[in-house]
Amino acid sequence: SGEEVHILSRLYSDVKVKTLFLPATTKSDLQDLSKLEWQKLTTEFKQELSDLKKHILASLRARSFEDEPMTGRTLERSLRFIVQGLQRGKFHELPSLWVTWTQQVAEMSLQDADGW
């Protein structure tokens, strides 16, 4: 319903992304990065990851929800909303909510990537 989409949009209204350089350059390494040791990652990727980590930690703030910093109680309320929707048999509606939300996130991500 419109209320669910509105809540998801308010909760995740300011998602930002940063594109990083390739973590590896060979096809075999890119197949499963979880098997790759830190030392084998590209220098550019490691540097950009380090820069991103510093940026995130320096600018980290509680996510705003309804114009207030999100607290544990607000997070609990959001999760309860999703769980209750599932319990009420609205599961068939939730995927379309997520599709709508993920489309919004994808659009914002492209804008953020261009702006970064």
Rosetta silent file (secondary structure, phi, psi, omega in degrees, C-alpha in Angstrom):
SEQUENCE: SGEEVHILSRLYSDVKVKTLFLPATTKSDLQDLSKLEWQKLTTEFKQELSDLKKHILASLRARSFEDEPMTGRTLERSLRFIVQGLQRGKFHELPSLWVTWTQQVAEMSLQDADGW
SCORE:     score description
SCORE:     0.000 S_00000001
   1 L     0.000  172.930 -178.273    0.000    0.000    0.000 S_00000001
   2 H   -65.603  -32.497 -179.708    1.012    3.621   -0.194 S_00000001
   3 H   -64.499  -41.960 -178.962    1.724    3.832    3.543 S_00000001
   4 H   -64.817  -43.902  178.915    4.326    1.058    3.381 S_00000001
   5 H   -62.677  -40.009 -179.441    6.115    2.628    0.428 S_00000001
   6 H   -63.600  -42.368  179.446    6.043    5.973    2.216 S_00000001
   7 H   -64.194  -44.995  178.980    7.615    4.500    5.367 S_00000001
   8 H   -62.846  -40.054  179.476   10.373    2.768    3.368 S_00000001
   9 H   -65.397  -38.774  178.983   11.019    5.955    1.419 S_00000001
  10 H   -70.261  -37.413 -178.066   11.301    7.999    4.621 S_00000001
  11 H   -69.038  -39.190 -176.634   13.550    5.419    6.247 S_00000001
  12 L  -120.819   54.242 -175.066   15.936    5.171    3.288 S_00000001
  13 L   -86.979  -12.444 -173.711   15.589    8.572    1.683 S_00000001
  14 L  -133.320   46.323  178.777   19.265    9.466    1.540 S_00000001
  15 L   -71.784  132.649  179.968   21.204    6.385    0.473 S_00000001
  16 L  -124.135  149.193 -178.608   24.579    7.316   -1.025 S_00000001
  17 L  -130.998  160.134  174.024   27.026    5.191   -2.977 S_00000001
  18 L  -138.872  129.337  176.583   30.627    5.352   -4.117 S_00000001
  19 L   -82.482  131.201  178.908   32.053    3.328   -6.955 S_00000001
  20 L  -106.109  155.938  175.734   35.372    1.688   -6.123 S_00000001
  21 L   -64.146  160.160  179.581   38.112    0.549   -8.484 S_00000001
  22 L   -55.307  133.416  179.220   38.231   -3.161   -9.307 S_00000001
  23 L   -74.026  -20.950  178.632   39.394   -5.182   -6.290 S_00000001
  24 L  -149.843  164.528 -176.445   41.204   -7.615   -8.593 S_00000001
  25 L  -119.860   -9.201  178.531   42.079   -7.707  -12.260 S_00000001
  26 L   -98.728  149.092 -178.745   42.109  -11.362  -13.259 S_00000001
  27 H   -59.326  -42.750 -178.290   38.964  -13.242  -14.153 S_00000001
  28 H   -64.273  -39.490  178.071   39.773  -16.072  -11.761 S_00000001
  29 H   -67.984  -37.199 -179.260   40.262  -13.666   -8.836 S_00000001
  30 H   -71.979  -17.662 -179.948   37.041  -11.818   -9.632 S_00000001
  31 H   -62.475  -40.065 -179.240   35.064  -15.072   -9.616 S_00000001
  32 L  -149.134   91.199 -177.074   35.177  -15.316   -5.807 S_00000001
  33 H   -66.602  -20.160  179.989   36.699  -12.383   -3.962 S_00000001
  34 H   -65.978  -20.266 -179.988   36.096  -14.087   -0.604 S_00000001
  35 H   -90.499   -6.560 -175.616   38.991  -16.425   -1.420 S_00000001
  36 L   -87.286  132.790  177.255   41.366  -13.575   -2.210 S_00000001
  37 L   -75.428  152.792 -178.759   43.875  -12.467    0.415 S_00000001
  38 H   -52.882  -41.017 -177.037   44.048   -8.777    1.297 S_00000001
  39 H   -64.346  -23.343 -178.002   47.544   -8.492   -0.179 S_00000001
  40 H   -87.749   -7.263  177.261   46.278   -9.633   -3.588 S_00000001
  41 L   -71.473  152.193 -178.836   43.697   -6.862   -3.865 S_00000001
  42 L   -65.044  147.621  179.569   44.601   -3.978   -6.166 S_00000001
  43 H   -59.640  -41.055 -179.302   46.386   -1.037   -4.587 S_00000001
  44 H   -62.060  -43.343 -179.445   43.773    1.348   -5.970 S_00000001
  45 H   -63.559  -46.893 -178.669   40.917   -0.634   -4.411 S_00000001
  46 H   -62.186  -39.876  179.578   42.608   -0.816   -1.002 S_00000001
  47 H   -67.307  -45.270  179.954   43.338    2.928   -1.055 S_00000001
  48 H   -65.445  -36.637  177.476   39.802    3.843   -2.091 S_00000001
  49 H   -65.300  -41.774  176.857   38.382    1.496    0.533 S_00000001
  50 H   -63.059  -44.489  178.295   40.573    3.118    3.186 S_00000001
  51 H   -62.105  -41.945  179.856   39.492    6.597    2.048 S_00000001
  52 H   -64.701  -42.657  178.762   35.851    5.532    2.091 S_00000001
  53 H   -59.703  -45.887  178.393   36.178    4.082    5.583 S_00000001
  54 H   -60.908  -43.760  179.677   37.700    7.338    6.856 S_00000001
  55 H   -61.690  -46.088 -178.512   34.947    9.352    5.177 S_00000001
  56 H   -62.970  -48.577 -177.649   32.194    7.169    6.641 S_00000001
  57 H   -65.869  -32.668  179.729   33.604    7.206   10.156 S_00000001
  58 H   -75.213  -27.632 -174.562   34.182   10.964   10.067 S_00000001
  59 H  -114.789    9.933 -176.764   30.679   11.781    8.827 S_00000001
  60 L   -65.691  126.226  176.481   28.628    8.992   10.417 S_00000001
  61 L  -136.309  154.817  176.852   25.382   10.221   11.918 S_00000001
  62 L   -60.047  138.527  177.796   22.275    8.392   13.033 S_00000001
  63 L   -62.530  136.398  177.584   19.871    7.885   10.139 S_00000001
  64 E   -83.750  140.908  175.760   17.001   10.354   10.280 S_00000001
  65 E  -143.648  121.231 -175.939   13.479    9.048   10.368 S_00000001
  66 L    56.593   43.423  176.034   10.527   11.435   10.594 S_00000001
  67 L    64.091   21.641  177.375   12.993   14.323   11.055 S_00000001
  68 E  -131.823  149.388  174.066   14.579   12.731   14.153 S_00000001
  69 E   -61.144  136.433 -178.558   17.776   10.700   14.576 S_00000001
  70 L   -69.559  135.116  177.600   16.894    7.009   14.431 S_00000001
  71 L  -113.980  176.049  174.980   17.071    5.275   17.778 S_00000001
  72 H   -58.035  -37.738  179.948   16.831    1.625   18.739 S_00000001
  73 H   -65.654  -40.180  178.973   13.136    2.205   19.381 S_00000001
  74 H   -66.243  -42.067  176.967   12.619    3.661   15.893 S_00000001
  75 H   -61.795  -44.159  178.278   14.445    0.731   14.323 S_00000001
  76 H   -59.048  -41.626  179.918   12.348   -1.683   16.367 S_00000001
  77 H   -63.471  -40.297  179.275    9.190    0.070   15.165 S_00000001
  78 H   -66.231  -44.651  178.687   10.292   -0.214   11.541 S_00000001
  79 H   -65.682  -40.545  177.967   11.121   -3.906   11.872 S_00000001
  80 H   -59.734  -40.491  178.166    7.852   -4.553   13.719 S_00000001
  81 H   -56.961  -46.156 -179.574    5.997   -2.887   10.845 S_00000001
  82 H   -66.580  -45.756 -178.868    7.553   -5.308    8.344 S_00000001
  83 H   -62.524  -44.072  179.478    7.002   -8.369   10.545 S_00000001
  84 H   -64.130  -36.388  175.852    3.376   -7.448   11.220 S_00000001
  85 H   -61.204  -41.001  176.983    2.813   -6.973    7.520 S_00000001
  86 H   -66.177  -42.473 -178.781    4.102  -10.487    6.943 S_00000001
  87 H   -66.424  -28.332 -179.555    1.973  -11.879    9.776 S_00000001
  88 L   -86.156    7.312  177.547   -1.136  -10.233    8.362 S_00000001
  89 L    80.461   20.370  179.329   -0.680  -11.984    5.061 S_00000001
  90 L   -93.779   17.011 -178.569    0.612   -8.959    3.202 S_00000001
  91 L   -55.423  -40.015 -179.829    3.669  -10.869    2.071 S_00000001
  92 L   -63.321  -24.036  178.675    2.499  -10.669   -1.533 S_00000001
  93 L   -84.704  -28.988 -176.352    2.477   -6.871   -1.240 S_00000001
  94 H   -62.169  -42.346  178.344    5.945   -6.558    0.325 S_00000001
  95 H   -56.430  -39.164  179.513    7.929   -7.633   -2.759 S_00000001
  96 H   -68.307  -30.787  175.646    6.325   -4.843   -4.775 S_00000001
  97 H   -65.126  -43.042 -179.744    7.200   -2.435   -1.974 S_00000001
  98 H   -67.520  -36.258  177.610   10.796   -3.592   -2.114 S_00000001
  99 H   -61.697  -46.830  178.675   10.823   -3.309   -5.906 S_00000001
 100 H   -60.531  -45.837 -179.012    9.604    0.264   -5.642 S_00000001
 101 H   -64.610  -44.655 -178.050   12.106    1.025   -2.895 S_00000001
 102 H   -66.325  -32.643  175.547   15.026   -0.621   -4.703 S_00000001
 103 H   -64.415  -41.383  177.812   14.197    1.333   -7.849 S_00000001
 104 H   -64.403  -42.118  179.373   14.316    4.545   -5.820 S_00000001
 105 H   -63.641  -42.740  179.807   17.619    3.482   -4.247 S_00000001
 106 H   -61.001  -43.332  179.023   19.057    2.620   -7.659 S_00000001
 107 H   -63.370  -44.524  179.088   18.086    6.032   -9.026 S_00000001
 108 H   -65.784  -35.948 -179.530   19.573    7.827   -6.010 S_00000001
 109 H   -63.901  -42.100  177.967   22.690    5.665   -6.261 S_00000001
 110 H   -63.684  -41.118  178.508   23.243    6.679   -9.875 S_00000001
 111 H   -65.251  -42.697  179.306   22.801   10.331   -8.956 S_00000001
 112 H   -65.143  -40.051  179.790   25.188    9.964   -6.007 S_00000001
 113 H   -63.110  -39.467  177.522   27.761    8.150   -8.128 S_00000001
 114 H   -67.208  -36.909 -177.015   27.674   10.974  -10.661 S_00000001
 115 H   -78.668  -22.191 -177.446   27.952   13.547   -7.879 S_00000001
 116 L   -68.578    0.000    0.000   30.799   11.835   -6.022 S_00000001
